Coordinates of C-alpha atoms and ligand atoms in Angstrom, one line a residue:
X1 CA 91.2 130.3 59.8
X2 CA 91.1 128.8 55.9
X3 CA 87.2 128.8 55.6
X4 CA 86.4 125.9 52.8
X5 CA 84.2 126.4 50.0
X6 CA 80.9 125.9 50.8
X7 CA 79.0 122.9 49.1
X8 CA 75.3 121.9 49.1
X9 CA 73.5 120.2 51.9
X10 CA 73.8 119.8 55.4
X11 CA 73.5 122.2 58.5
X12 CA 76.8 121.2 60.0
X13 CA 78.2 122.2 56.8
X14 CA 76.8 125.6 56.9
X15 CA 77.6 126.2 60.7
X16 CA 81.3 125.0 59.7
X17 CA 80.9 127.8 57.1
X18 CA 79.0 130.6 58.5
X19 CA 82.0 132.8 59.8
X20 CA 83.4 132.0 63.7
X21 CA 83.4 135.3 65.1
X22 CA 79.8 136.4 64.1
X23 CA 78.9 132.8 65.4
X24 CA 80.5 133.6 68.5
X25 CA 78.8 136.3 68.7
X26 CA 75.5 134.7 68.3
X27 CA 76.4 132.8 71.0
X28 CA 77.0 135.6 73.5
X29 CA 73.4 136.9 72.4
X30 CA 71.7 133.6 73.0
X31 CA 72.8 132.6 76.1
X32 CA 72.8 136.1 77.8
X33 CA 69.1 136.0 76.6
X34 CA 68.7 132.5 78.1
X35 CA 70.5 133.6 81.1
X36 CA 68.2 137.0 81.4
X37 CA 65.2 134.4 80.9
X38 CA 66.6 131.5 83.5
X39 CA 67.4 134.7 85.8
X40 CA 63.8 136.0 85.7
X41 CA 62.1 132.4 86.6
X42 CA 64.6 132.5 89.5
X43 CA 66.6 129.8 87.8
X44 CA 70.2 130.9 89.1
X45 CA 71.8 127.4 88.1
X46 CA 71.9 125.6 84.8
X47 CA 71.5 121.6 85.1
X48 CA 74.8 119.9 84.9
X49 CA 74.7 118.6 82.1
X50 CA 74.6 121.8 80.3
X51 CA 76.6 123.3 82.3
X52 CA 79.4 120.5 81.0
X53 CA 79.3 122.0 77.5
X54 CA 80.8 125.4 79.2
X55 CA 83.2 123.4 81.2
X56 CA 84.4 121.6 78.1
X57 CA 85.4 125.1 76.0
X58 CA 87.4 125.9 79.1
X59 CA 89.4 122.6 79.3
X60 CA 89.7 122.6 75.4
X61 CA 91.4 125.9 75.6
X62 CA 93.8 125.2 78.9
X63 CA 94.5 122.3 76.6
X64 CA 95.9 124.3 73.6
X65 CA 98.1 127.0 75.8
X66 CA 101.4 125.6 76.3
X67 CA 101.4 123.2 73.1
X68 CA 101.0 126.9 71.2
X69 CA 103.4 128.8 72.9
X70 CA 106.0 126.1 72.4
X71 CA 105.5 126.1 68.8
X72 CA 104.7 129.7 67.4
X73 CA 107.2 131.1 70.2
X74 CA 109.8 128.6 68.9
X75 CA 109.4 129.5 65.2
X76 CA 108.6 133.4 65.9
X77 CA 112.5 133.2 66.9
X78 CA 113.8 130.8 64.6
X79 CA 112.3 133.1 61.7
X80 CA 114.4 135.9 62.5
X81 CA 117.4 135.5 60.9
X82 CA 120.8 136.1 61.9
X83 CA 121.8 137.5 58.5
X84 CA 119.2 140.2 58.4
X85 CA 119.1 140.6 61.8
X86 CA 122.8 142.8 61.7
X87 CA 121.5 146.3 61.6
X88 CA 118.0 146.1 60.9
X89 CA 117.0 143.4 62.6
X90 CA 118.0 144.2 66.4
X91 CA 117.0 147.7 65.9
X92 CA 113.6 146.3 64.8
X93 CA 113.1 144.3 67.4
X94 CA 114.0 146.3 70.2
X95 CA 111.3 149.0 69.0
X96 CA 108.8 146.8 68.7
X97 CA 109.2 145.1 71.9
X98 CA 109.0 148.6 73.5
X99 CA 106.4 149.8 71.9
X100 CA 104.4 146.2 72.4
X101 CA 105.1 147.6 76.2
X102 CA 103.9 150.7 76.1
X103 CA 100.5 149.2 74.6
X104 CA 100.7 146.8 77.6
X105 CA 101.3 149.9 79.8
X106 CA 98.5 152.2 78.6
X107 CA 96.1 149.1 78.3
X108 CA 96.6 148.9 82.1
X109 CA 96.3 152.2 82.4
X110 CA 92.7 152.4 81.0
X111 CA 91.8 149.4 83.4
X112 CA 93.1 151.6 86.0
X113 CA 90.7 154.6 85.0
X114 CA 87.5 152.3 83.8
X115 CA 88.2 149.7 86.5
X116 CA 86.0 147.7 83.9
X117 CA 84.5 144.6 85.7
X118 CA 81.2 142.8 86.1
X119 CA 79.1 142.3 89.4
X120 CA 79.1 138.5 89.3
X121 CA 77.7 136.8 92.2
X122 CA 79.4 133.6 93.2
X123 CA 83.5 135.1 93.1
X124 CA 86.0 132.5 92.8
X125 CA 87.2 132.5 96.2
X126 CA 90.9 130.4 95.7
X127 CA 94.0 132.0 96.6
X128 CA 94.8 133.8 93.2
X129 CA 92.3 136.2 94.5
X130 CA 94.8 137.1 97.6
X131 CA 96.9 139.8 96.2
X132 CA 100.4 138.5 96.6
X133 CA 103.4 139.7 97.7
X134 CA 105.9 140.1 94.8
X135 CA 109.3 139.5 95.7
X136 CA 110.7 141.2 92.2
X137 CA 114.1 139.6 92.3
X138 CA 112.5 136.4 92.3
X139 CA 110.6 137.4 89.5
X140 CA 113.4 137.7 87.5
X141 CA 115.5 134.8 88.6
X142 CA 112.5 132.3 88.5
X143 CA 112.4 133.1 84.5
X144 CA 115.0 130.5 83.7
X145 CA 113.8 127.4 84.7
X146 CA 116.0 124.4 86.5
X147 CA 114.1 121.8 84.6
X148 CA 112.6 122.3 81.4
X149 CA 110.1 119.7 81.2
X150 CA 108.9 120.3 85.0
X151 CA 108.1 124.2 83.7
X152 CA 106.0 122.6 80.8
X153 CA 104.2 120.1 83.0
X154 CA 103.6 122.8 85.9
X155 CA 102.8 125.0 82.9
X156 CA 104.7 127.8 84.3
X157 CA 104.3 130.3 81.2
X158 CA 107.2 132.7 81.8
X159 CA 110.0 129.6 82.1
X160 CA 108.3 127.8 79.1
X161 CA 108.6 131.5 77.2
X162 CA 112.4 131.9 78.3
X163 CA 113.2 128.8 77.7
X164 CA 111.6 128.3 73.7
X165 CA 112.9 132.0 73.2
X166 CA 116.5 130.9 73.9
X167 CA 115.8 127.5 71.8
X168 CA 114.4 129.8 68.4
X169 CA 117.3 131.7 68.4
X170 CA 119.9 129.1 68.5
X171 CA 118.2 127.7 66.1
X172 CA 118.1 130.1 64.0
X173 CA 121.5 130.5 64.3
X174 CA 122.1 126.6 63.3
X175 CA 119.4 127.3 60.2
X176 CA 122.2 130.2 58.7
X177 CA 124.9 127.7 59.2
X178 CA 127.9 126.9 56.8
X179 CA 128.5 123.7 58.0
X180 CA 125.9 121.8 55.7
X181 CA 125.1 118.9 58.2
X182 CA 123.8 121.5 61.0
X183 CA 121.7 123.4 58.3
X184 CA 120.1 120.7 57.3
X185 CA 119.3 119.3 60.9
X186 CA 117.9 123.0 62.1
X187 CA 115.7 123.3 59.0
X188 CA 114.4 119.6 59.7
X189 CA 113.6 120.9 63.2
X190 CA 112.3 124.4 62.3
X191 CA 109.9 122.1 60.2
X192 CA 108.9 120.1 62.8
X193 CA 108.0 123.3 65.1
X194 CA 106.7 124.7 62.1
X195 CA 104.1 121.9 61.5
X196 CA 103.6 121.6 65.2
X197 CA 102.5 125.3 64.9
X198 CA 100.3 124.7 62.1
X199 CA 98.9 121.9 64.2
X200 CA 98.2 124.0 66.7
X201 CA 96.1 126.6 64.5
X202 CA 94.2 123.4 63.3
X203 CA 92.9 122.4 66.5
X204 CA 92.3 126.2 67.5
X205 CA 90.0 127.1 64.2
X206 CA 88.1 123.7 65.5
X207 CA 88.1 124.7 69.2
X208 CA 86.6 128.3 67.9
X209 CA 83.8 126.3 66.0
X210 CA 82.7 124.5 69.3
X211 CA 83.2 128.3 70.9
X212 CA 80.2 129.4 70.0
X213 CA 78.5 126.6 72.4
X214 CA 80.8 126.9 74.8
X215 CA 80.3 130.8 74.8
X216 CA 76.6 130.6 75.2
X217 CA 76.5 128.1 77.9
X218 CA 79.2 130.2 80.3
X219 CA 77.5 133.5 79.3
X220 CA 74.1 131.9 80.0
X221 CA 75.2 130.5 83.5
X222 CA 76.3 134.4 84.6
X223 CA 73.3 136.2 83.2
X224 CA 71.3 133.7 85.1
X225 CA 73.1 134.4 88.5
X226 CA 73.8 138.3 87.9
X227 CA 70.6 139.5 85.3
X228 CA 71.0 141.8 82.5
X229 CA 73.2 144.3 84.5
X230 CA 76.2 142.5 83.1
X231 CA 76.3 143.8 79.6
X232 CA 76.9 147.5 80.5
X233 CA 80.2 145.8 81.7
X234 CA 81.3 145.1 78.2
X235 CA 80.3 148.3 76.6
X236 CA 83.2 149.8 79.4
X237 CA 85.7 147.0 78.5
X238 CA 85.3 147.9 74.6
X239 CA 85.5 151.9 75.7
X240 CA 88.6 151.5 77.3
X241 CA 90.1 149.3 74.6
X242 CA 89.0 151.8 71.4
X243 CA 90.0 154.6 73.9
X244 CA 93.8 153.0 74.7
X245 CA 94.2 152.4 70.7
X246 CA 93.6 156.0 70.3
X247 CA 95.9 157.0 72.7
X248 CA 98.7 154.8 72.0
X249 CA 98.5 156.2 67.7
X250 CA 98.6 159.7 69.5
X251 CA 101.4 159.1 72.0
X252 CA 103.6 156.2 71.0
X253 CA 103.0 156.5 66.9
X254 CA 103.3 160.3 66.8
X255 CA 105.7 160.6 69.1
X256 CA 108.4 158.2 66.9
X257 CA 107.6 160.0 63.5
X258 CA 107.9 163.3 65.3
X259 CA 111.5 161.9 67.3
X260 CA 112.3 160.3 63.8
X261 CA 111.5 163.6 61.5
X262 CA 108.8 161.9 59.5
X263 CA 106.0 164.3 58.5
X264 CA 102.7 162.8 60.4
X265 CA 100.0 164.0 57.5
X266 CA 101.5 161.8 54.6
X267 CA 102.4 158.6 57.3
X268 CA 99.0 158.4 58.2
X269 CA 97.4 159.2 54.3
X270 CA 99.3 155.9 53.1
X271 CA 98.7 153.8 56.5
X272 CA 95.0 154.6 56.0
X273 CA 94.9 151.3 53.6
X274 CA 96.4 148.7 55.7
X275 CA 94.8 150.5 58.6
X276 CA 91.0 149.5 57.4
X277 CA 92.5 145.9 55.9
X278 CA 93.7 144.9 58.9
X279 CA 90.2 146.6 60.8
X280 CA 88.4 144.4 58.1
X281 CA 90.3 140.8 58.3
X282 CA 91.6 141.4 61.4
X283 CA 94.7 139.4 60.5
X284 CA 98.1 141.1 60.2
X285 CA 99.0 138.3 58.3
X286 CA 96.5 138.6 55.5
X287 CA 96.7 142.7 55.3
X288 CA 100.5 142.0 54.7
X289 CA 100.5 142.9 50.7
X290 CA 98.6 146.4 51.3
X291 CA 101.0 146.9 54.5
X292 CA 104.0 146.0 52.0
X293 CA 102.7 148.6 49.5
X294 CA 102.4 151.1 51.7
X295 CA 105.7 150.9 53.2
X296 CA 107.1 151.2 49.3
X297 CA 104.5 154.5 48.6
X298 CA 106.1 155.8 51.8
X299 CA 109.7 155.4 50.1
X300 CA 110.8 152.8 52.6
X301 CA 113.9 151.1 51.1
X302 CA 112.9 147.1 50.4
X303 CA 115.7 145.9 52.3
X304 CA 114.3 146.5 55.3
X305 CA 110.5 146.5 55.2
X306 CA 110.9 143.1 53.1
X307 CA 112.1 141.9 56.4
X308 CA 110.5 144.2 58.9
X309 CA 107.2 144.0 57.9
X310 CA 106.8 140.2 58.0
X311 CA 108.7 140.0 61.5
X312 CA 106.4 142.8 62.7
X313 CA 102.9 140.5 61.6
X314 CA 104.3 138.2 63.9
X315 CA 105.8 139.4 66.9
X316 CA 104.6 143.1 66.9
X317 CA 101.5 143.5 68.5
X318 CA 100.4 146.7 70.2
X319 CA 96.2 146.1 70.1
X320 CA 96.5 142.8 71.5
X321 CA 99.3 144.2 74.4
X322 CA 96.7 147.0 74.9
X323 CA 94.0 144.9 74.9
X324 CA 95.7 142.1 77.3
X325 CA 95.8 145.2 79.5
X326 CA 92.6 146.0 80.2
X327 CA 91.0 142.5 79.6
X328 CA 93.3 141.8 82.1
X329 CA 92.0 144.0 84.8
X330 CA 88.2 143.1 83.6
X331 CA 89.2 139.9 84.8
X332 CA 91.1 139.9 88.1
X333 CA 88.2 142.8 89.0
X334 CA 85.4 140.5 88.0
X335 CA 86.5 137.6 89.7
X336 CA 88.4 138.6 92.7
X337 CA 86.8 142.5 93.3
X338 CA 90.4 143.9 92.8
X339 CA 92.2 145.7 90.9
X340 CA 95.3 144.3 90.2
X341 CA 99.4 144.9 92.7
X342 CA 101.9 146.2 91.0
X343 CA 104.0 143.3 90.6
X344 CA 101.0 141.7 88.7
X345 CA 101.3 144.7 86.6
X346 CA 104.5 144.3 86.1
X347 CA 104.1 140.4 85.2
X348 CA 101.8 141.5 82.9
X349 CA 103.5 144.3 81.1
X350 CA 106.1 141.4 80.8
X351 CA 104.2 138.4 80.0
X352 CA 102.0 140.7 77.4
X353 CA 105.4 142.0 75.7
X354 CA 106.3 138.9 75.2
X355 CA 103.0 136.7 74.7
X356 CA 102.7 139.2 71.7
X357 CA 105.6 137.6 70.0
X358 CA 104.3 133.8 70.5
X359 CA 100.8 136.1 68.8
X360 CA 100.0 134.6 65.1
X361 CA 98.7 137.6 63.4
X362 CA 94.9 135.7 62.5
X363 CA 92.2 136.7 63.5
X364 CA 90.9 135.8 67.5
X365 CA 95.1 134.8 68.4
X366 CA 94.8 137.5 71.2
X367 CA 92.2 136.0 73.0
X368 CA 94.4 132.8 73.2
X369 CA 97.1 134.6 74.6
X370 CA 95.0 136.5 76.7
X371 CA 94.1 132.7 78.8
X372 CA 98.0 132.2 78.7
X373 CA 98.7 136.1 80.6
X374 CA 96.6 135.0 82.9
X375 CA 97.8 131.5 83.4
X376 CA 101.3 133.5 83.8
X377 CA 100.0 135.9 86.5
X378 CA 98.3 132.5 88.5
X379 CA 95.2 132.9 87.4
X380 CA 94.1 130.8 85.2
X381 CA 91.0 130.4 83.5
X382 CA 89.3 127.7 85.7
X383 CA 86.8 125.4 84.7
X384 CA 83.2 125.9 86.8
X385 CA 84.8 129.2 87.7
X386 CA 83.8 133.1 87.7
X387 CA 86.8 133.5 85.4
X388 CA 85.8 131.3 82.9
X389 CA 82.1 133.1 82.7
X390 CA 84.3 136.4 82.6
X391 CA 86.7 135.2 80.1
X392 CA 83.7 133.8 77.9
X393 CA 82.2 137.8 77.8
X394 CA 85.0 138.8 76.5
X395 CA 85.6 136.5 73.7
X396 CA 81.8 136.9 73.0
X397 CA 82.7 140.4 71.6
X398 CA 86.1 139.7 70.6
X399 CA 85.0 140.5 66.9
X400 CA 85.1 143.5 67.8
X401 CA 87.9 143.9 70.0
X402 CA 90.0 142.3 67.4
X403 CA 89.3 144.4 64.7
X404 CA 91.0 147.7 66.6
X405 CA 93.4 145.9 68.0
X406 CA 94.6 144.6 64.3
X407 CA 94.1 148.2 62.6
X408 CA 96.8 149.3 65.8
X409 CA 98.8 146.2 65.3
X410 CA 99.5 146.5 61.9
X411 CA 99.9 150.3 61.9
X412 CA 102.7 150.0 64.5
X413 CA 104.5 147.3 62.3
X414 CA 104.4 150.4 59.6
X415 CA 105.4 153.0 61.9
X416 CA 108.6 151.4 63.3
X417 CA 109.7 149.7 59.6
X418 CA 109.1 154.0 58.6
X419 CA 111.5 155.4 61.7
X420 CA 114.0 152.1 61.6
X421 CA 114.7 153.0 57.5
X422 CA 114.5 156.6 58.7
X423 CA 117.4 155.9 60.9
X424 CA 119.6 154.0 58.0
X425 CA 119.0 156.4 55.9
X426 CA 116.9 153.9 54.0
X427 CA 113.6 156.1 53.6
X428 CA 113.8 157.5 50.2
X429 CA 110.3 159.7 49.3
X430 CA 110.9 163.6 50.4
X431 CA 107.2 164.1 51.2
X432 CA 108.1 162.8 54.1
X433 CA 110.9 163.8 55.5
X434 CA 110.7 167.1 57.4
Ligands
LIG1 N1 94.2 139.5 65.0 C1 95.4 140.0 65.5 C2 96.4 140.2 64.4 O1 96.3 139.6 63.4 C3 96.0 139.1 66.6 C4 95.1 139.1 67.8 O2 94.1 138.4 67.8 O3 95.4 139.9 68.7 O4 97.3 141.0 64.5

């Protein structure tokens, strides 16, 4: 989010430019002390009237979901172009759509093994809580929607995904064009998406300066009704995140450069820098220039990390799969006292691997597409719900969440651009090569 110079005067002005995610985190402090307070006077429930400032941060954010997938999903695809796409680009993708899924997979994996949750009183009982019986061929059929527009008014996230998937690549397509008249139309409507998407952003950085409020009013309302015992929650929910980021460098990342003959030691001495960038500003997008450097002091052949790299800021993300994974489970566990079927699993692995290419690699995007996963699964985050209360501890140390899951994100876009050139013989530094 562009932060503004600062001028004189004004406390708006210095809220507006006291960074969002320590603000946030501010918030998660002051309201669970309010709620710790409210819940020792034997206050369990906040007036309504403050409890409407809560309700509003859920609303705004329900809001933004399927506006923002149309847009970043629709340009994520367009951007990939069919020119470079040839031998880089499909091998590219494919790797990092699997290895989005393994993050996915192991993220679930931890919520299997922490089974983080919370003891909130009060569960959301609606029928999302009912585990459901998954018929998986209607899973896969009910992708591809028979109306368009009823899939965006129902907001049924997998169809809307499908659907803007399909419409980015064509376009794409039309954008490489020979025939002048169709290039010119698909760039007017990449721009149009493009803007839509920067739109989009826009009312996100201002929906993240009301979170704060919004944060402290839900996290209030379920320290008042459940007292302190909550926060031990969190500290299981960032275990099992940092834990599944570990595992996935050890399994998935080692596991490539070893299948791929690249020496380990000198990967990770030059993927320390973009490593603690991206842990730092957790964007992908702004660690970009050290990731680029990296990829050339590893001998990685411009050609493709000049496209690889870029695609991989945008549509690679292995943190945030991890971390849908286990926030995931917090979630359906907190609410509903379960842990979560295997077809929700499955929806998940999917929806994750996919949500991570609609995933703008700025800080916080995660958490976005963390409400859409669970919109996808049938569960959405609920105004005046338990879900919303869970959802708001989680984005109350999403700071911190987000910094690991950037470091992995970013990592994986150098690993895979490393074993792709590997594979084209496009990796030209000996020290390391085995
Ligand atoms: N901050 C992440 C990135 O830039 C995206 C996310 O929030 O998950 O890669």
């Amino acid at each position: 989010m562009a932060q503004t110079e600062p001028k004189k005067g004004g406390i708006l002005r210095a809220y507006l430019n006291f960074n969002v995610l320590y603000k946030i985190l501010i918030g998660l402090v002051i309201g669970a002390i309010a709620g710790i307070i409210l819940a020792a006077a034997g206050v369990e429930a906040l007036p309504a009237w403050i409890s409407m400032f809560g309700t509003i941060f859920t609303r705004l954010l329900k809001m933004i979901i399927i506006p923002m997938i149309v847009g970043s999903l629709v340009v994520g695809a367009a951007s990939v172009s069919p020119a470079t796409v040839g031998k880089v680009g499909i091998r590219v993708v494919i790797i990092y759509l699997i290895t989005s899924a393994f993050g996915v997979i192991i993220g679930l994996l931890m919520g299997n093994i922490f089974q983080p949750h919370a003891e909130l009183a009060s569960l959301a009982a609606d029928a999302a809580g009912k585990a459901s019986e998954t018929n998986v061929w209607k899973v896969i059929y009910e992708i591809i929607p028979t109306s368009v527009l009823t899939a965006l008014v129902n907001e049924t996230v997998l169809q809307v995904i499908f659907f803007c998937l399909i419409f980015g690549l064509c376009l794409s397509y039309l954008k490489a064009s020979t025939d002048e008249r169709l290039k010119k139309i698909a760039e007017t409507t990449y721009n149009v998406f493009d803007c839509l998407t920067e739109i989009m952003m826009k009312i996100v950085g201002g929906i993240m300066q009301y979170a704060p409020i919004g944060v402290a009013v839900l996290i209030c309302e379920v320290f008042a009704k459940n007292g302190p015992k909550v926060a031990g929650s969190l500290l299981i929910v960032v275990i099992a995140c940092f834990l599944g980021y570990a595992i996935h460098v050890v399994l998935v990342y080692g596991g490539l450069l070893k299948i791929f003959k690249i020496k380990i030691g000198p990967f990770f001495k030059e993927a320390r820098t973009p490593f603690i960038t991206a842990f730092v500003t957790r964007s992908s997008n702004g660690t970009l220039p050290t990731t680029f450097k990296a990829a050339e002091n590893l001998g990685v052949d411009k050609e493709v990390y000049a496209f690889s790299l870029p695609l991989g800021a945008t549509i690679n993300m292995d943190g945030t799969a991890i971390y849908q994974g286990v926030c995931a489970f917090f979630l359906v566990m907190t609410c509903y006292g379960r842990g979560l079927t295997f077809g929700e699993m499955g929806m998940i692995v999917l929806l994750a691997t996919l949500a991570s290419i609609g995933t703008a690699g700025v800080p916080g995007a995660g958490a976005i597409m963390l409400a859409m996963v669970m919109a996808g699964i049938g569960m959405p985050i609920q105004e005046a719900s338990a879900i919303a209360g869970a959802y708001a501890m989680i984005l109350g140390i999403d700071a911190l969440l987000d910094m690991g899951r950037t470091a992995l994100n970013v990592t994986g876009d150098l690993t895979c651009t490393c074993c792709i050139a590997k594979k084209l013989g496009l990796l030209k530094e000996d020290s390391i090569l085995k």
